[in-house]
mmCIF file with all atom_site columns, C-alpha atoms in Angstrom:
data_model
loop_
_atom_site.group_PDB
_atom_site.id
_atom_site.type_symbol
_atom_site.label_atom_id
_atom_site.label_alt_id
_atom_site.label_comp_id
_atom_site.label_asym_id
_atom_site.label_entity_id
_atom_site.label_seq_id
_atom_site.pdbx_PDB_ins_code
_atom_site.Cartn_x
_atom_site.Cartn_y
_atom_site.Cartn_z
_atom_site.occupancy
_atom_site.B_iso_or_equiv
_atom_site.pdbx_formal_charge
_atom_site.auth_seq_id
_atom_site.auth_comp_id
_atom_site.auth_asym_id
_atom_site.auth_atom_id
_atom_site.pdbx_PDB_model_num
ATOM 1   C CA . UNK A 1 1   ? 0.037   -0.144  0.025   1.00 58.00 ? 1   UNK A CA 1
ATOM 2   C CA . UNK A 1 2   ? 2.963   2.325   0.798   1.00 62.00 ? 2   UNK A CA 1
ATOM 3   C CA . UNK A 1 3   ? 4.299   1.875   -2.808  1.00 66.00 ? 3   UNK A CA 1
ATOM 4   C CA . UNK A 1 4   ? 0.869   2.794   -4.168  1.00 69.00 ? 4   UNK A CA 1
ATOM 5   C CA . UNK A 1 5   ? 0.484   5.862   -1.871  1.00 75.00 ? 5   UNK A CA 1
ATOM 6   C CA . UNK A 1 6   ? 3.915   7.275   -2.474  1.00 82.00 ? 6   UNK A CA 1
ATOM 7   C CA . UNK A 1 7   ? 3.624   8.208   -6.189  1.00 85.00 ? 7   UNK A CA 1
ATOM 8   C CA . UNK A 1 8   ? 0.123   9.472   -5.648  1.00 85.00 ? 8   UNK A CA 1
ATOM 9   C CA . UNK A 1 9   ? 1.480   11.710  -2.751  1.00 85.00 ? 9   UNK A CA 1
ATOM 10  C CA . UNK A 1 10  ? 4.354   12.916  -4.946  1.00 90.00 ? 10  UNK A CA 1
ATOM 11  C CA . UNK A 1 11  ? 2.210   13.743  -7.849  1.00 92.00 ? 11  UNK A CA 1
ATOM 12  C CA . UNK A 1 12  ? -0.263  15.554  -5.711  1.00 91.00 ? 12  UNK A CA 1
ATOM 13  C CA . UNK A 1 13  ? 2.423   17.604  -4.104  1.00 92.00 ? 13  UNK A CA 1
ATOM 14  C CA . UNK A 1 14  ? 3.775   18.424  -7.681  1.00 93.00 ? 14  UNK A CA 1
ATOM 15  C CA . UNK A 1 15  ? 0.282   19.409  -8.825  1.00 95.00 ? 15  UNK A CA 1
ATOM 16  C CA . UNK A 1 16  ? -0.220  21.579  -5.813  1.00 94.00 ? 16  UNK A CA 1
ATOM 17  C CA . UNK A 1 17  ? 3.110   23.461  -6.307  1.00 94.00 ? 17  UNK A CA 1
ATOM 18  C CA . UNK A 1 18  ? 2.463   23.827  -10.130 1.00 95.00 ? 18  UNK A CA 1
ATOM 19  C CA . UNK A 1 19  ? -1.129  25.277  -9.491  1.00 96.00 ? 19  UNK A CA 1
ATOM 20  C CA . UNK A 1 20  ? 0.411   27.818  -6.957  1.00 96.00 ? 20  UNK A CA 1
ATOM 21  C CA . UNK A 1 21  ? 2.945   28.663  -9.589  1.00 95.00 ? 21  UNK A CA 1
ATOM 22  C CA . UNK A 1 22  ? 0.215   29.358  -12.129 1.00 96.00 ? 22  UNK A CA 1
ATOM 23  C CA . UNK A 1 23  ? -1.975  31.354  -9.810  1.00 97.00 ? 23  UNK A CA 1
ATOM 24  C CA . UNK A 1 24  ? 0.409   33.304  -7.575  1.00 96.00 ? 24  UNK A CA 1
ATOM 25  C CA . UNK A 1 25  ? 2.821   35.995  -9.099  1.00 95.00 ? 25  UNK A CA 1
ATOM 26  C CA . UNK A 1 26  ? 5.135   35.733  -6.202  1.00 95.00 ? 26  UNK A CA 1
ATOM 27  C CA . UNK A 1 27  ? 5.304   31.881  -6.149  1.00 96.00 ? 27  UNK A CA 1
ATOM 28  C CA . UNK A 1 28  ? 7.897   30.716  -8.671  1.00 94.00 ? 28  UNK A CA 1
ATOM 29  C CA . UNK A 1 29  ? 9.026   27.398  -9.768  1.00 92.00 ? 29  UNK A CA 1
ATOM 30  C CA . UNK A 1 30  ? 12.432  27.655  -11.193 1.00 88.00 ? 30  UNK A CA 1
ATOM 31  C CA . UNK A 1 31  ? 11.824  25.627  -14.311 1.00 87.00 ? 31  UNK A CA 1
ATOM 32  C CA . UNK A 1 32  ? 15.517  26.077  -15.533 1.00 87.00 ? 32  UNK A CA 1
ATOM 33  C CA . UNK A 1 33  ? 16.565  24.097  -12.526 1.00 78.00 ? 33  UNK A CA 1
ATOM 34  C CA . UNK A 1 34  ? 14.220  21.057  -13.075 1.00 83.00 ? 34  UNK A CA 1
ATOM 35  C CA . UNK A 1 35  ? 16.369  18.912  -10.808 1.00 88.00 ? 35  UNK A CA 1
ATOM 36  C CA . UNK A 1 36  ? 15.889  21.464  -8.010  1.00 87.00 ? 36  UNK A CA 1
ATOM 37  C CA . UNK A 1 37  ? 12.041  21.370  -8.525  1.00 89.00 ? 37  UNK A CA 1
ATOM 38  C CA . UNK A 1 38  ? 12.107  17.517  -8.359  1.00 91.00 ? 38  UNK A CA 1
ATOM 39  C CA . UNK A 1 39  ? 13.984  17.666  -5.163  1.00 92.00 ? 39  UNK A CA 1
ATOM 40  C CA . UNK A 1 40  ? 11.656  20.291  -3.799  1.00 90.00 ? 40  UNK A CA 1
ATOM 41  C CA . UNK A 1 41  ? 8.684   18.094  -4.550  1.00 91.00 ? 41  UNK A CA 1
ATOM 42  C CA . UNK A 1 42  ? 10.229  15.110  -2.691  1.00 92.00 ? 42  UNK A CA 1
ATOM 43  C CA . UNK A 1 43  ? 11.366  17.200  0.235   1.00 91.00 ? 43  UNK A CA 1
ATOM 44  C CA . UNK A 1 44  ? 7.908   18.907  0.366   1.00 90.00 ? 44  UNK A CA 1
ATOM 45  C CA . UNK A 1 45  ? 6.092   15.567  0.263   1.00 89.00 ? 45  UNK A CA 1
ATOM 46  C CA . UNK A 1 46  ? 8.315   14.044  2.879   1.00 89.00 ? 46  UNK A CA 1
ATOM 47  C CA . UNK A 1 47  ? 7.931   17.051  5.242   1.00 88.00 ? 47  UNK A CA 1
ATOM 48  C CA . UNK A 1 48  ? 4.184   17.148  4.777   1.00 85.00 ? 48  UNK A CA 1
ATOM 49  C CA . UNK A 1 49  ? 3.912   13.415  5.784   1.00 83.00 ? 49  UNK A CA 1
ATOM 50  C CA . UNK A 1 50  ? 6.184   13.886  8.743   1.00 83.00 ? 50  UNK A CA 1
ATOM 51  C CA . UNK A 1 51  ? 4.880   17.396  9.876   1.00 81.00 ? 51  UNK A CA 1
ATOM 52  C CA . UNK A 1 52  ? 1.132   16.920  9.741   1.00 80.00 ? 52  UNK A CA 1
ATOM 53  C CA . UNK A 1 53  ? 0.990   14.150  12.612  1.00 81.00 ? 53  UNK A CA 1
ATOM 54  C CA . UNK A 1 54  ? 3.599   16.103  14.636  1.00 83.00 ? 54  UNK A CA 1
ATOM 55  C CA . UNK A 1 55  ? 1.902   19.434  14.403  1.00 79.00 ? 55  UNK A CA 1
ATOM 56  C CA . UNK A 1 56  ? -1.378  17.839  15.147  1.00 79.00 ? 56  UNK A CA 1
ATOM 57  C CA . UNK A 1 57  ? 0.051   16.268  18.248  1.00 83.00 ? 57  UNK A CA 1
ATOM 58  C CA . UNK A 1 58  ? 1.457   19.631  19.352  1.00 80.00 ? 58  UNK A CA 1
ATOM 59  C CA . UNK A 1 59  ? -1.772  21.507  18.509  1.00 75.00 ? 59  UNK A CA 1
ATOM 60  C CA . UNK A 1 60  ? -3.848  18.910  20.505  1.00 78.00 ? 60  UNK A CA 1
ATOM 61  C CA . UNK A 1 61  ? -1.541  19.351  23.481  1.00 79.00 ? 61  UNK A CA 1
ATOM 62  C CA . UNK A 1 62  ? -0.909  23.154  23.414  1.00 76.00 ? 62  UNK A CA 1
ATOM 63  C CA . UNK A 1 63  ? -3.475  24.861  21.109  1.00 75.00 ? 63  UNK A CA 1
ATOM 64  C CA . UNK A 1 64  ? -6.583  22.804  20.312  1.00 75.00 ? 64  UNK A CA 1
ATOM 65  C CA . UNK A 1 65  ? -8.159  25.636  18.453  1.00 70.00 ? 65  UNK A CA 1
ATOM 66  C CA . UNK A 1 66  ? -5.492  25.059  15.639  1.00 68.00 ? 66  UNK A CA 1
ATOM 67  C CA . UNK A 1 67  ? -6.581  21.497  15.067  1.00 67.00 ? 67  UNK A CA 1
ATOM 68  C CA . UNK A 1 68  ? -8.725  22.370  12.083  1.00 71.00 ? 68  UNK A CA 1
ATOM 69  C CA . UNK A 1 69  ? -5.899  24.098  10.210  1.00 78.00 ? 69  UNK A CA 1
ATOM 70  C CA . UNK A 1 70  ? -3.246  21.411  10.739  1.00 80.00 ? 70  UNK A CA 1
ATOM 71  C CA . UNK A 1 71  ? -2.985  20.795  6.923   1.00 84.00 ? 71  UNK A CA 1
ATOM 72  C CA . UNK A 1 72  ? -2.563  24.399  6.040   1.00 88.00 ? 72  UNK A CA 1
ATOM 73  C CA . UNK A 1 73  ? -0.024  24.856  8.895   1.00 88.00 ? 73  UNK A CA 1
ATOM 74  C CA . UNK A 1 74  ? 2.011   21.867  8.013   1.00 89.00 ? 74  UNK A CA 1
ATOM 75  C CA . UNK A 1 75  ? 1.924   23.047  4.279   1.00 92.00 ? 75  UNK A CA 1
ATOM 76  C CA . UNK A 1 76  ? 3.236   26.469  5.226   1.00 94.00 ? 76  UNK A CA 1
ATOM 77  C CA . UNK A 1 77  ? 6.033   24.905  7.457   1.00 92.00 ? 77  UNK A CA 1
ATOM 78  C CA . UNK A 1 78  ? 7.079   22.500  4.532   1.00 93.00 ? 78  UNK A CA 1
ATOM 79  C CA . UNK A 1 79  ? 6.972   25.391  1.978   1.00 94.00 ? 79  UNK A CA 1
ATOM 80  C CA . UNK A 1 80  ? 9.207   27.513  4.389   1.00 94.00 ? 80  UNK A CA 1
ATOM 81  C CA . UNK A 1 81  ? 11.843  24.693  4.702   1.00 93.00 ? 81  UNK A CA 1
ATOM 82  C CA . UNK A 1 82  ? 11.763  24.009  0.917   1.00 92.00 ? 82  UNK A CA 1
ATOM 83  C CA . UNK A 1 83  ? 12.266  27.685  0.062   1.00 93.00 ? 83  UNK A CA 1
ATOM 84  C CA . UNK A 1 84  ? 14.970  28.046  2.684   1.00 92.00 ? 84  UNK A CA 1
ATOM 85  C CA . UNK A 1 85  ? 16.955  24.952  1.549   1.00 88.00 ? 85  UNK A CA 1
ATOM 86  C CA . UNK A 1 86  ? 19.629  25.670  -1.044  1.00 83.00 ? 86  UNK A CA 1
ATOM 87  C CA . UNK A 1 87  ? 18.200  23.278  -3.613  1.00 80.00 ? 87  UNK A CA 1
ATOM 88  C CA . UNK A 1 88  ? 16.901  26.131  -5.871  1.00 76.00 ? 88  UNK A CA 1
ATOM 89  C CA . UNK A 1 89  ? 13.691  24.693  -7.257  1.00 85.00 ? 89  UNK A CA 1
ATOM 90  C CA . UNK A 1 90  ? 11.190  27.002  -5.602  1.00 90.00 ? 90  UNK A CA 1
ATOM 91  C CA . UNK A 1 91  ? 10.959  30.612  -4.561  1.00 92.00 ? 91  UNK A CA 1
ATOM 92  C CA . UNK A 1 92  ? 8.147   32.758  -2.853  1.00 95.00 ? 92  UNK A CA 1
ATOM 93  C CA . UNK A 1 93  ? 8.915   36.481  -3.053  1.00 94.00 ? 93  UNK A CA 1
ATOM 94  C CA . UNK A 1 94  ? 6.019   38.337  -1.656  1.00 94.00 ? 94  UNK A CA 1
ATOM 95  C CA . UNK A 1 95  ? 3.735   38.428  1.425   1.00 95.00 ? 95  UNK A CA 1
ATOM 96  C CA . UNK A 1 96  ? 0.589   37.743  -0.447  1.00 95.00 ? 96  UNK A CA 1
ATOM 97  C CA . UNK A 1 97  ? 2.065   34.507  -1.846  1.00 96.00 ? 97  UNK A CA 1
ATOM 98  C CA . UNK A 1 98  ? 3.201   33.415  1.628   1.00 96.00 ? 98  UNK A CA 1
ATOM 99  C CA . UNK A 1 99  ? -0.289  33.822  2.847   1.00 95.00 ? 99  UNK A CA 1
ATOM 100 C CA . UNK A 1 100 ? -2.101  32.276  -0.183  1.00 96.00 ? 100 UNK A CA 1
ATOM 101 C CA . UNK A 1 101 ? 0.414   29.558  -1.219  1.00 96.00 ? 101 UNK A CA 1
ATOM 102 C CA . UNK A 1 102 ? -0.223  27.229  1.747   1.00 95.00 ? 102 UNK A CA 1
ATOM 103 C CA . UNK A 1 103 ? -3.962  27.470  1.105   1.00 95.00 ? 103 UNK A CA 1
ATOM 104 C CA . UNK A 1 104 ? -3.596  26.732  -2.652  1.00 96.00 ? 104 UNK A CA 1
ATOM 105 C CA . UNK A 1 105 ? -1.140  23.992  -2.413  1.00 95.00 ? 105 UNK A CA 1
ATOM 106 C CA . UNK A 1 106 ? -3.104  22.356  0.441   1.00 92.00 ? 106 UNK A CA 1
ATOM 107 C CA . UNK A 1 107 ? -6.419  22.411  -1.331  1.00 92.00 ? 107 UNK A CA 1
ATOM 108 C CA . UNK A 1 108 ? -4.842  21.095  -4.558  1.00 93.00 ? 108 UNK A CA 1
ATOM 109 C CA . UNK A 1 109 ? -2.837  18.374  -2.831  1.00 89.00 ? 109 UNK A CA 1
ATOM 110 C CA . UNK A 1 110 ? -5.869  17.330  -0.695  1.00 87.00 ? 110 UNK A CA 1
ATOM 111 C CA . UNK A 1 111 ? -8.110  17.019  -3.855  1.00 89.00 ? 111 UNK A CA 1
ATOM 112 C CA . UNK A 1 112 ? -5.386  15.312  -5.805  1.00 89.00 ? 112 UNK A CA 1
ATOM 113 C CA . UNK A 1 113 ? -4.656  12.856  -2.985  1.00 84.00 ? 113 UNK A CA 1
ATOM 114 C CA . UNK A 1 114 ? -8.436  11.784  -3.187  1.00 84.00 ? 114 UNK A CA 1
ATOM 115 C CA . UNK A 1 115 ? -8.932  12.003  -6.902  1.00 87.00 ? 115 UNK A CA 1
ATOM 116 C CA . UNK A 1 116 ? -5.698  10.509  -8.337  1.00 84.00 ? 116 UNK A CA 1
ATOM 117 C CA . UNK A 1 117 ? -6.169  7.047   -6.768  1.00 82.00 ? 117 UNK A CA 1
ATOM 118 C CA . UNK A 1 118 ? -9.710  7.086   -8.301  1.00 81.00 ? 118 UNK A CA 1
ATOM 119 C CA . UNK A 1 119 ? -8.259  7.842   -11.756 1.00 80.00 ? 119 UNK A CA 1
ATOM 120 C CA . UNK A 1 120 ? -5.307  5.434   -11.554 1.00 74.00 ? 120 UNK A CA 1
ATOM 121 C CA . UNK A 1 121 ? -7.220  2.455   -9.932  1.00 72.00 ? 121 UNK A CA 1
ATOM 122 C CA . UNK A 1 122 ? -10.701 2.945   -11.439 1.00 69.00 ? 122 UNK A CA 1
ATOM 123 C CA . UNK A 1 123 ? -10.038 0.586   -14.375 1.00 66.00 ? 123 UNK A CA 1
ATOM 124 C CA . UNK A 1 124 ? -8.521  -1.971  -12.041 1.00 67.00 ? 124 UNK A CA 1
ATOM 125 C CA . UNK A 1 125 ? -11.571 -1.814  -9.699  1.00 62.00 ? 125 UNK A CA 1
ATOM 126 C CA . UNK A 1 126 ? -13.937 -2.076  -12.775 1.00 63.00 ? 126 UNK A CA 1
ATOM 127 C CA . UNK A 1 127 ? -11.946 -5.120  -14.131 1.00 66.00 ? 127 UNK A CA 1
ATOM 128 C CA . UNK A 1 128 ? -12.127 -6.872  -10.669 1.00 68.00 ? 128 UNK A CA 1
ATOM 129 C CA . UNK A 1 129 ? -15.857 -6.057  -10.429 1.00 69.00 ? 129 UNK A CA 1
ATOM 130 C CA . UNK A 1 130 ? -16.468 -7.454  -13.995 1.00 67.00 ? 130 UNK A CA 1
ATOM 131 C CA . UNK A 1 131 ? -14.559 -10.665 -13.097 1.00 69.00 ? 131 UNK A CA 1
ATOM 132 C CA . UNK A 1 132 ? -16.620 -11.167 -9.907  1.00 70.00 ? 132 UNK A CA 1
ATOM 133 C CA . UNK A 1 133 ? -19.862 -10.706 -11.771 1.00 71.00 ? 133 UNK A CA 1
ATOM 134 C CA . UNK A 1 134 ? -18.650 -13.261 -14.447 1.00 68.00 ? 134 UNK A CA 1
ATOM 135 C CA . UNK A 1 135 ? -17.574 -15.731 -11.878 1.00 65.00 ? 135 UNK A CA 1
ATOM 136 C CA . UNK A 1 136 ? -14.059 -15.518 -12.687 1.00 61.00 ? 136 UNK A CA 1
ATOM 137 C CA . UNK A 1 137 ? -11.672 -15.536 -9.672  1.00 60.00 ? 137 UNK A CA 1
ATOM 138 C CA . UNK A 1 138 ? -10.179 -12.130 -8.867  1.00 54.00 ? 138 UNK A CA 1
#
């Protein structure tokens, strides 16, 4: 299951970052440095998966009012780390983009994490359903 979730999560992170690049003028993917962008995607995805549970635990303990915004907060922290790392794939240059980028990236990654498996595995599920209907072993 981990092997199936990893590419979906990486692709959803990439989609979130690309959409933010398209929508926000101060959010820039450095396309000339494609390797830096790939590394930014991987670092962002790993940070998201590690930070979300940790921030949720801290919020539950110290600031329960923040529990509803855990995804956006962990997205902001992950973006901050990726921008500060010297990998060169991502830049955020203005305050508006710092405010809006976590929201945009979070919404797109959340939607993509739900929808991408449906797209990738829909045919497989349909095939399995057809085989069961026909009496063929799955």
